[in-house]
Short mmCIF file of C-alpha atoms and ligand atoms in Angstrom, two decimals:
data_model
loop_
_atom_site.label_atom_id
_atom_site.label_comp_id
_atom_site.label_asym_id
_atom_site.label_seq_id
_atom_site.Cartn_x
_atom_site.Cartn_y
_atom_site.Cartn_z
CA MET F 1 4.02 21.27 16.10
CA THR F 2 6.14 18.34 17.29
CA PHE F 3 4.89 15.74 19.75
CA THR F 4 6.04 12.46 21.27
CA LEU F 5 4.67 9.34 19.63
CA PHE F 6 5.14 6.33 21.89
CA PRO F 7 6.17 2.99 20.36
CA ASP F 8 2.86 1.32 21.31
CA THR F 9 0.92 4.02 19.47
CA ARG F 10 3.13 3.68 16.40
CA LEU F 11 2.55 -0.06 16.40
CA THR F 12 -1.22 0.30 16.79
CA LEU F 13 -1.36 2.72 13.85
CA ALA F 14 0.84 0.48 11.69
CA ARG F 15 -1.19 -2.63 12.60
CA ASP F 16 -4.47 -0.93 11.77
CA ALA F 17 -3.02 0.15 8.42
CA LEU F 18 -1.87 -3.44 7.86
CA ALA F 19 -5.37 -4.72 8.69
CA GLY F 20 -6.85 -2.33 6.12
CA LEU F 21 -4.18 -3.19 3.55
CA SER F 22 -4.52 -6.95 3.93
CA VAL F 23 -8.33 -6.95 3.88
CA GLY F 24 -8.31 -4.71 0.78
CA ASP F 25 -5.77 -7.00 -0.89
CA ALA F 26 -7.61 -10.21 0.01
CA LEU F 27 -11.09 -8.93 -0.87
CA GLY F 28 -9.84 -7.17 -4.01
CA SER F 29 -8.20 -10.33 -5.31
CA GLN F 30 -11.56 -12.15 -5.01
CA PHE F 31 -12.71 -10.06 -7.97
CA PHE F 32 -10.26 -11.85 -10.29
CA VAL F 33 -12.32 -15.03 -9.74
CA PRO F 34 -14.53 -15.72 -12.79
CA GLY F 35 -18.20 -15.00 -12.19
CA ARG F 36 -17.62 -12.41 -9.51
CA HIS F 37 -19.08 -8.95 -10.13
CA PRO F 38 -18.57 -5.61 -8.34
CA ASP F 39 -22.38 -5.26 -8.02
CA ASP F 40 -22.28 -8.14 -5.51
CA LEU F 41 -20.16 -6.05 -3.15
CA ALA F 42 -22.37 -3.00 -3.59
CA ALA F 43 -25.39 -5.18 -2.72
CA GLY F 44 -23.64 -6.55 0.38
CA ARG F 45 -23.12 -10.03 -1.09
CA LEU F 46 -19.62 -10.90 0.09
CA PRO F 47 -17.47 -13.70 -1.37
CA ALA F 48 -17.30 -16.86 0.74
CA PRO F 49 -14.30 -16.90 3.09
CA PRO F 50 -11.42 -17.42 3.38
CA TRP F 51 -10.18 -14.46 1.33
CA GLU F 52 -6.56 -15.28 0.62
CA TRP F 53 -4.07 -12.44 0.69
CA THR F 54 -1.39 -11.96 -1.96
CA ASP F 55 2.16 -10.58 -2.34
CA ASP F 56 0.95 -7.12 -1.24
CA THR F 57 0.21 -8.41 2.26
CA GLU F 58 3.19 -10.76 2.48
CA MET F 59 5.60 -7.89 1.81
CA ALA F 60 3.72 -5.42 4.03
CA CYS F 61 3.99 -7.93 6.91
CA SER F 62 7.79 -7.89 6.52
CA VAL F 63 7.78 -4.08 6.64
CA VAL F 64 5.75 -4.11 9.88
CA ALA F 65 7.91 -6.88 11.38
CA GLU F 66 11.06 -4.81 10.72
CA LEU F 67 9.54 -1.70 12.27
CA ALA F 68 8.31 -3.63 15.31
CA ALA F 69 11.72 -5.26 15.83
CA ALA F 70 14.07 -2.36 15.13
CA GLY F 71 11.93 0.81 15.06
CA ARG F 72 13.22 1.62 11.58
CA ILE F 73 13.82 0.15 8.14
CA ASP F 74 17.29 -1.18 7.52
CA SER F 75 17.49 -1.79 3.76
CA ASP F 76 19.83 -4.81 3.98
CA ARG F 77 17.63 -6.57 6.53
CA LEU F 78 14.43 -5.76 4.70
CA ALA F 79 15.79 -7.04 1.37
CA LEU F 80 16.71 -10.35 2.99
CA ALA F 81 13.35 -10.61 4.76
CA PHE F 82 11.46 -10.01 1.49
CA ALA F 83 13.61 -12.59 -0.31
CA GLN F 84 13.42 -15.29 2.36
CA ARG F 85 9.68 -14.99 2.96
CA CYS F 86 8.63 -14.79 -0.69
CA GLU F 87 6.06 -17.46 -1.59
CA PRO F 88 5.95 -17.01 -5.39
CA TYR F 89 2.42 -18.46 -5.68
CA ARG F 90 1.12 -15.37 -3.88
CA GLY F 91 1.01 -13.54 -7.26
CA TYR F 92 4.27 -11.59 -7.25
CA GLY F 93 5.12 -9.48 -10.29
CA PRO F 94 7.60 -11.12 -12.68
CA GLY F 95 10.31 -8.53 -12.03
CA ALA F 96 9.93 -8.96 -8.26
CA VAL F 97 10.24 -12.76 -8.50
CA THR F 98 13.55 -12.39 -10.34
CA VAL F 99 14.96 -9.67 -8.07
CA LEU F 100 14.05 -11.61 -4.91
CA ARG F 101 15.55 -14.83 -6.30
CA LEU F 102 18.81 -12.99 -7.03
CA ILE F 103 18.90 -11.59 -3.50
CA ARG F 104 18.11 -14.99 -2.00
CA THR F 105 21.01 -16.52 -3.90
CA GLY F 106 23.54 -13.90 -2.78
CA THR F 107 23.38 -10.96 -5.20
CA PRO F 108 23.55 -7.66 -3.29
CA TRP F 109 20.14 -5.91 -3.46
CA PRO F 110 21.44 -2.75 -5.21
CA VAL F 111 22.76 -4.93 -8.05
CA ALA F 112 19.66 -7.13 -8.18
CA ALA F 113 17.20 -4.21 -8.18
CA ALA F 114 19.19 -2.27 -10.80
CA SER F 115 19.23 -5.24 -13.17
CA ALA F 116 15.42 -5.43 -13.53
CA PHE F 117 13.77 -4.53 -16.83
CA ASP F 118 16.97 -4.39 -18.87
CA GLY F 119 18.71 -2.15 -16.36
CA GLN F 120 15.91 0.44 -16.02
CA GLY F 121 14.84 -0.88 -12.62
CA SER F 122 11.21 -1.64 -11.80
CA CYS F 123 8.56 1.07 -11.80
CA GLY F 124 5.94 -1.54 -10.78
CA ASN F 125 3.41 -0.66 -8.09
CA GLY F 126 4.98 -3.19 -5.67
CA ALA F 127 6.89 -0.67 -3.55
CA ALA F 128 3.71 1.40 -3.12
CA MET F 129 1.45 -1.58 -2.30
CA ARG F 130 3.34 -2.53 0.89
CA VAL F 131 4.20 0.82 2.45
CA ALA F 132 1.07 2.30 4.06
CA PRO F 133 1.83 0.80 7.53
CA LEU F 134 5.26 2.45 7.42
CA GLY F 135 3.60 5.81 6.76
CA ALA F 136 1.20 5.25 9.67
CA TRP F 137 4.16 4.36 11.94
CA HIS F 138 5.59 7.81 11.09
CA ALA F 139 2.43 9.76 11.96
CA ASP F 140 4.66 12.40 13.57
CA SER F 141 6.80 13.19 10.51
CA THR F 142 6.01 13.12 6.81
CA ARG F 143 9.69 13.83 6.17
CA ARG F 144 10.72 10.65 8.01
CA ALA F 145 7.90 8.71 6.33
CA ALA F 146 9.24 9.79 2.92
CA GLU F 147 12.87 8.91 3.80
CA GLN F 148 12.00 5.49 5.13
CA ALA F 149 9.61 4.79 2.26
CA ARG F 150 12.52 5.43 -0.11
CA ASP F 151 14.71 3.01 1.89
CA SER F 152 11.97 0.36 1.78
CA ALA F 153 11.33 0.81 -1.95
CA GLU F 154 14.85 0.83 -3.34
CA VAL F 155 15.61 -2.76 -2.34
CA THR F 156 13.35 -3.98 -5.17
CA HIS F 157 12.43 -0.89 -7.23
CA ALA F 158 15.39 1.04 -8.66
CA HIS F 159 13.29 3.11 -11.09
CA PRO F 160 12.53 6.63 -9.74
CA GLU F 161 8.78 6.28 -10.45
CA GLY F 162 8.59 3.03 -8.47
CA VAL F 163 10.22 4.82 -5.53
CA ALA F 164 8.01 7.92 -5.95
CA GLY F 165 4.90 5.72 -5.73
CA ALA F 166 6.05 4.44 -2.35
CA VAL F 167 6.90 7.92 -1.07
CA ALA F 168 3.47 9.22 -2.13
CA VAL F 169 1.58 6.42 -0.36
CA ALA F 170 3.69 6.64 2.81
CA VAL F 171 3.19 10.40 3.09
CA ALA F 172 -0.57 9.99 2.60
CA ALA F 173 -0.70 7.30 5.31
CA SER F 174 1.39 9.44 7.66
CA LEU F 175 -1.06 12.33 7.21
CA ALA F 176 -4.05 10.00 7.64
CA ALA F 177 -2.68 8.58 10.91
CA ARG F 178 -1.80 12.06 12.17
CA ALA F 179 -5.33 13.22 11.38
CA ARG F 180 -6.69 10.31 13.45
CA LEU F 181 -4.57 11.34 16.43
CA ASP F 182 -5.68 14.96 16.02
CA GLY F 183 -9.34 14.00 15.52
CA ASP F 184 -9.43 16.29 12.50
CA ARG F 185 -10.13 14.92 9.01
CA PRO F 186 -7.87 16.58 6.41
CA ASP F 187 -9.41 18.39 3.49
CA PRO F 188 -8.87 16.15 0.39
CA ALA F 189 -7.19 18.93 -1.63
CA ARG F 190 -4.80 19.74 1.23
CA LEU F 191 -3.90 16.07 1.63
CA LEU F 192 -3.08 15.67 -2.06
CA ALA F 193 -1.14 18.95 -2.12
CA ALA F 194 0.98 17.75 0.82
CA VAL F 195 1.70 14.46 -0.98
CA ALA F 196 2.64 16.28 -4.20
CA ALA F 197 5.01 18.54 -2.25
CA ALA F 198 7.00 15.46 -1.15
CA LEU F 199 7.64 14.33 -4.76
CA ASP F 200 10.02 15.30 -7.55
CA PRO F 201 7.99 17.77 -9.67
CA ALA F 202 9.57 16.36 -12.85
CA GLY F 203 8.15 12.87 -12.20
CA GLU F 204 5.06 11.16 -13.61
CA VAL F 205 3.71 10.14 -10.21
CA HIS F 206 3.88 13.80 -9.15
CA ARG F 207 2.01 14.84 -12.29
CA GLY F 208 -0.61 12.16 -11.61
CA VAL F 209 -1.17 13.34 -8.03
CA ARG F 210 -1.67 16.91 -9.26
CA ARG F 211 -4.19 15.65 -11.81
CA ALA F 212 -5.93 13.66 -9.06
CA ALA F 213 -6.32 16.88 -7.07
CA ALA F 214 -7.89 18.58 -10.08
CA LEU F 215 -10.39 15.69 -10.35
CA LEU F 216 -11.68 15.89 -6.76
CA GLY F 217 -15.48 16.07 -6.80
CA HIS F 218 -15.77 14.18 -10.11
CA PRO F 219 -17.24 10.64 -10.24
CA ALA F 220 -14.82 7.82 -9.36
CA ALA F 221 -15.20 6.30 -12.84
CA ALA F 222 -14.06 9.57 -14.42
CA ALA F 223 -11.08 9.73 -12.06
CA ALA F 224 -10.09 6.14 -12.91
CA ASP F 225 -10.43 6.84 -16.65
CA ALA F 226 -8.17 9.87 -16.43
CA LEU F 227 -5.63 8.60 -13.90
CA GLY F 228 -5.46 4.83 -14.60
CA ASN F 229 -6.70 1.94 -12.46
CA GLY F 230 -3.46 -0.01 -12.16
CA SER F 231 -4.08 -2.23 -15.18
CA ARG F 232 -0.50 -1.49 -16.34
CA VAL F 233 0.74 -2.57 -12.87
CA THR F 234 3.06 0.47 -12.68
CA ALA F 235 3.25 3.08 -9.93
CA GLN F 236 2.36 5.83 -12.42
CA ASP F 237 -0.82 4.01 -13.48
CA THR F 238 -1.85 3.02 -9.93
CA VAL F 239 -0.89 5.54 -7.25
CA PRO F 240 -2.69 8.72 -8.45
CA PHE F 241 -6.13 7.03 -8.52
CA THR F 242 -5.58 5.33 -5.16
CA LEU F 243 -4.75 8.69 -3.59
CA TRP F 244 -7.85 10.22 -5.19
CA VAL F 245 -9.97 7.47 -3.57
CA ALA F 246 -8.25 7.68 -0.18
CA ALA F 247 -8.52 11.49 -0.04
CA THR F 248 -12.19 11.39 -1.11
CA LEU F 249 -13.33 8.52 1.16
CA LEU F 250 -10.90 8.73 4.09
CA HIS F 251 -13.79 8.38 6.58
CA ASP F 252 -15.43 5.33 4.98
CA TYR F 253 -13.34 2.16 4.54
CA PRO F 254 -16.06 -0.03 2.94
CA ALA F 255 -16.96 2.68 0.41
CA ALA F 256 -13.28 3.24 -0.43
CA ILE F 257 -12.74 -0.46 -1.13
CA ARG F 258 -15.94 -0.61 -3.21
CA ALA F 259 -14.64 2.29 -5.32
CA CYS F 260 -11.47 0.27 -6.09
CA VAL F 261 -13.43 -2.87 -6.97
CA GLU F 262 -15.78 -0.91 -9.24
CA ALA F 263 -12.85 0.77 -11.03
CA GLY F 264 -11.38 -2.63 -12.03
CA GLY F 265 -7.74 -2.96 -13.08
CA ASP F 266 -5.17 -4.16 -10.51
CA VAL F 267 -7.87 -4.42 -7.84
CA ASP F 268 -5.97 -6.31 -5.13
CA THR F 269 -3.28 -3.63 -5.21
CA THR F 270 -5.48 -0.53 -5.53
CA ALA F 271 -7.60 -1.86 -2.63
CA ALA F 272 -4.46 -2.69 -0.60
CA ILE F 273 -3.05 0.82 -1.03
CA VAL F 274 -6.36 2.57 -0.36
CA GLY F 275 -7.21 0.18 2.49
CA GLY F 276 -3.88 0.84 4.21
CA ILE F 277 -4.20 4.62 4.06
CA VAL F 278 -7.89 4.75 5.02
CA ALA F 279 -7.54 2.29 7.93
CA ALA F 280 -4.69 4.39 9.32
CA TYR F 281 -7.35 7.07 9.76
CA THR F 282 -10.48 5.06 10.62
CA GLY F 283 -9.11 2.11 12.58
CA VAL F 284 -10.76 -1.30 12.79
CA GLY F 285 -14.18 -2.44 14.01
CA VAL F 286 -15.60 1.08 14.39
CA PRO F 287 -18.20 2.87 12.22
CA GLY F 288 -16.47 3.72 8.92
CA GLY F 289 -13.53 1.46 9.76
CA VAL F 290 -12.48 -2.00 8.61
CA PRO F 291 -15.56 -4.16 9.32
CA GLU F 292 -14.90 -6.97 11.83
CA GLY F 293 -16.67 -9.44 9.51
CA TRP F 294 -14.28 -8.58 6.67
CA LEU F 295 -11.28 -9.02 8.96
CA THR F 296 -12.55 -12.44 10.02
CA ALA F 297 -13.10 -13.49 6.39
CA ARG F 298 -9.49 -12.61 5.48
CA GLU F 299 -7.02 -15.48 5.67
CA PRO F 300 -5.03 -15.11 8.93
CA LEU F 301 -1.77 -13.18 8.61
CA PRO F 302 1.42 -15.28 8.47
CA GLY F 303 2.36 -17.14 11.62
CA TRP F 304 5.83 -15.56 11.71
CA LEU F 305 4.27 -12.10 12.06
CA THR F 306 1.73 -13.01 14.71
CA ALA F 307 4.41 -14.93 16.67
CA ALA F 308 6.66 -11.84 16.62
N1 F2R Z 1 1.29 -9.62 -10.63
C1 F2R Z 1 0.31 -8.98 -10.25
N2 F2R Z 1 -0.83 -8.80 -10.98
C2 F2R Z 1 -1.06 -9.42 -12.24
C3 F2R Z 1 -2.07 -10.56 -12.04
C4 F2R Z 1 -3.41 -10.02 -11.56
C5 F2R Z 1 -4.43 -11.11 -11.25
N3 F2R Z 1 -4.06 -11.95 -10.13
C6 F2R Z 1 -4.86 -11.91 -12.44
O1 F2R Z 1 -4.96 -13.14 -12.29
O2 F2R Z 1 -5.18 -11.33 -13.47
N4 F2R Z 1 0.26 -8.43 -9.08
C7 F2R Z 1 1.39 -8.20 -8.28
O3 F2R Z 1 2.32 -7.41 -9.04
C8 F2R Z 1 2.23 -6.02 -8.63
C9 F2R Z 1 3.48 -5.62 -7.93
O4 F2R Z 1 4.48 -5.70 -8.86
P1 F2R Z 1 6.01 -5.39 -8.52
O5 F2R Z 1 6.36 -5.97 -7.22
O6 F2R Z 1 6.23 -3.96 -8.72
O7 F2R Z 1 6.65 -6.28 -9.66
P2 F2R Z 1 7.39 -5.94 -11.04
O8 F2R Z 1 7.35 -7.17 -11.84
O9 F2R Z 1 8.70 -5.35 -10.72
O10 F2R Z 1 6.50 -4.81 -11.76
C10 F2R Z 1 5.17 -5.05 -12.13
C11 F2R Z 1 4.92 -4.72 -13.60
O11 F2R Z 1 5.18 -3.35 -13.87
C12 F2R Z 1 5.67 -3.22 -15.20
N5 F2R Z 1 7.02 -2.61 -15.13
C13 F2R Z 1 7.81 -2.50 -14.04
N6 F2R Z 1 8.96 -1.86 -14.36
C14 F2R Z 1 8.90 -1.56 -15.65
C15 F2R Z 1 9.79 -0.89 -16.54
N7 F2R Z 1 10.96 -0.38 -16.13
N8 F2R Z 1 9.40 -0.74 -17.82
C16 F2R Z 1 8.19 -1.23 -18.25
N9 F2R Z 1 7.30 -1.87 -17.44
C17 F2R Z 1 7.65 -2.03 -16.17
C18 F2R Z 1 5.76 -4.63 -15.79
O12 F2R Z 1 4.59 -4.89 -16.51
C19 F2R Z 1 5.84 -5.49 -14.55
O13 F2R Z 1 5.37 -6.81 -14.75
C20 F2R Z 1 1.09 -5.92 -7.71
O14 F2R Z 1 -0.06 -5.64 -8.44
C21 F2R Z 1 1.03 -7.30 -7.11
O15 F2R Z 1 -0.19 -7.60 -6.55
MG1 MG Z 2 -1.06 -8.88 -5.22
#
């Protein structure tokens, strides 16, 4: 069934996904601080604010700014926005730092992205970590979410697995936002099957999503052991587990973020991906949604985004 999605609704969905992404990123990154333990979160002992966000949020803000300004992703504009706004101390991956420096100094993005990792292109999880708000914006079309996710990914990630990670997350966020509009929570297996259907069946991310579906109902620790927790910082090692968490805990933002923290690995990024998808469904400041207190503890989003 097709329906009209008004620009204000798209923006609300994308902003809620960004709130969930940025809080997940900022809270997740607190668990790299020595002395911090996941049990603290489970016991309700939160780190002292402010929780500073990282590259995940900085790049996601550029994605949302482009959508708000133009209604779509234009790859040339997005590449320039990523490059110009990059604050390297935010914890960017090494490949991303190099690609963005090349773009900033005049190399066309297709050349810069293709040069990463000895010409293989990056399969890092960076294209997936920033894309959930784009998926939420396209709550009316998983096909459009997948197309635009590809456009947003390719400017930095030329490797097919890096792009597939972004497509998978965007399709999941699109389905989550659609489910919110419909008031009908999707069955976890159906959600993962729909994501897998959007991916190249020969790819590793596709294989991981199918394995995630087979692990539904198992403990989170077993899912992380089998699927990876992002410790390799690649899309293949990150996206399948995040989709397992999002599908399993789509109704409960705090529990979904706790599952990422307890799994360890690349926690800021697993929590950013999961937080973006889950908040597209739950919203903010409602039962099961992004807690207001967590949003307040997160460092404010960049001034250039809030001004726009
Ligand atoms: N940099 C990090 N996390 C490490 C530090 C964690 C923590 N703060 C700590 O103190 O311990 N996080 C940020 O990087 C990830 C996003 O990365 P992106 O944008 O994809 O960058 P890059 O460098 O292109 O890829 C990341 C790594 O993936 C591996 N990789 C990529 N392509 C590869 C290829 N073709 N062959 C082999 N390996 C490849 C490399 O290890 C890259 O370094 C997010 O987690 C973000 O938060
Ligand atoms: Mg980060």
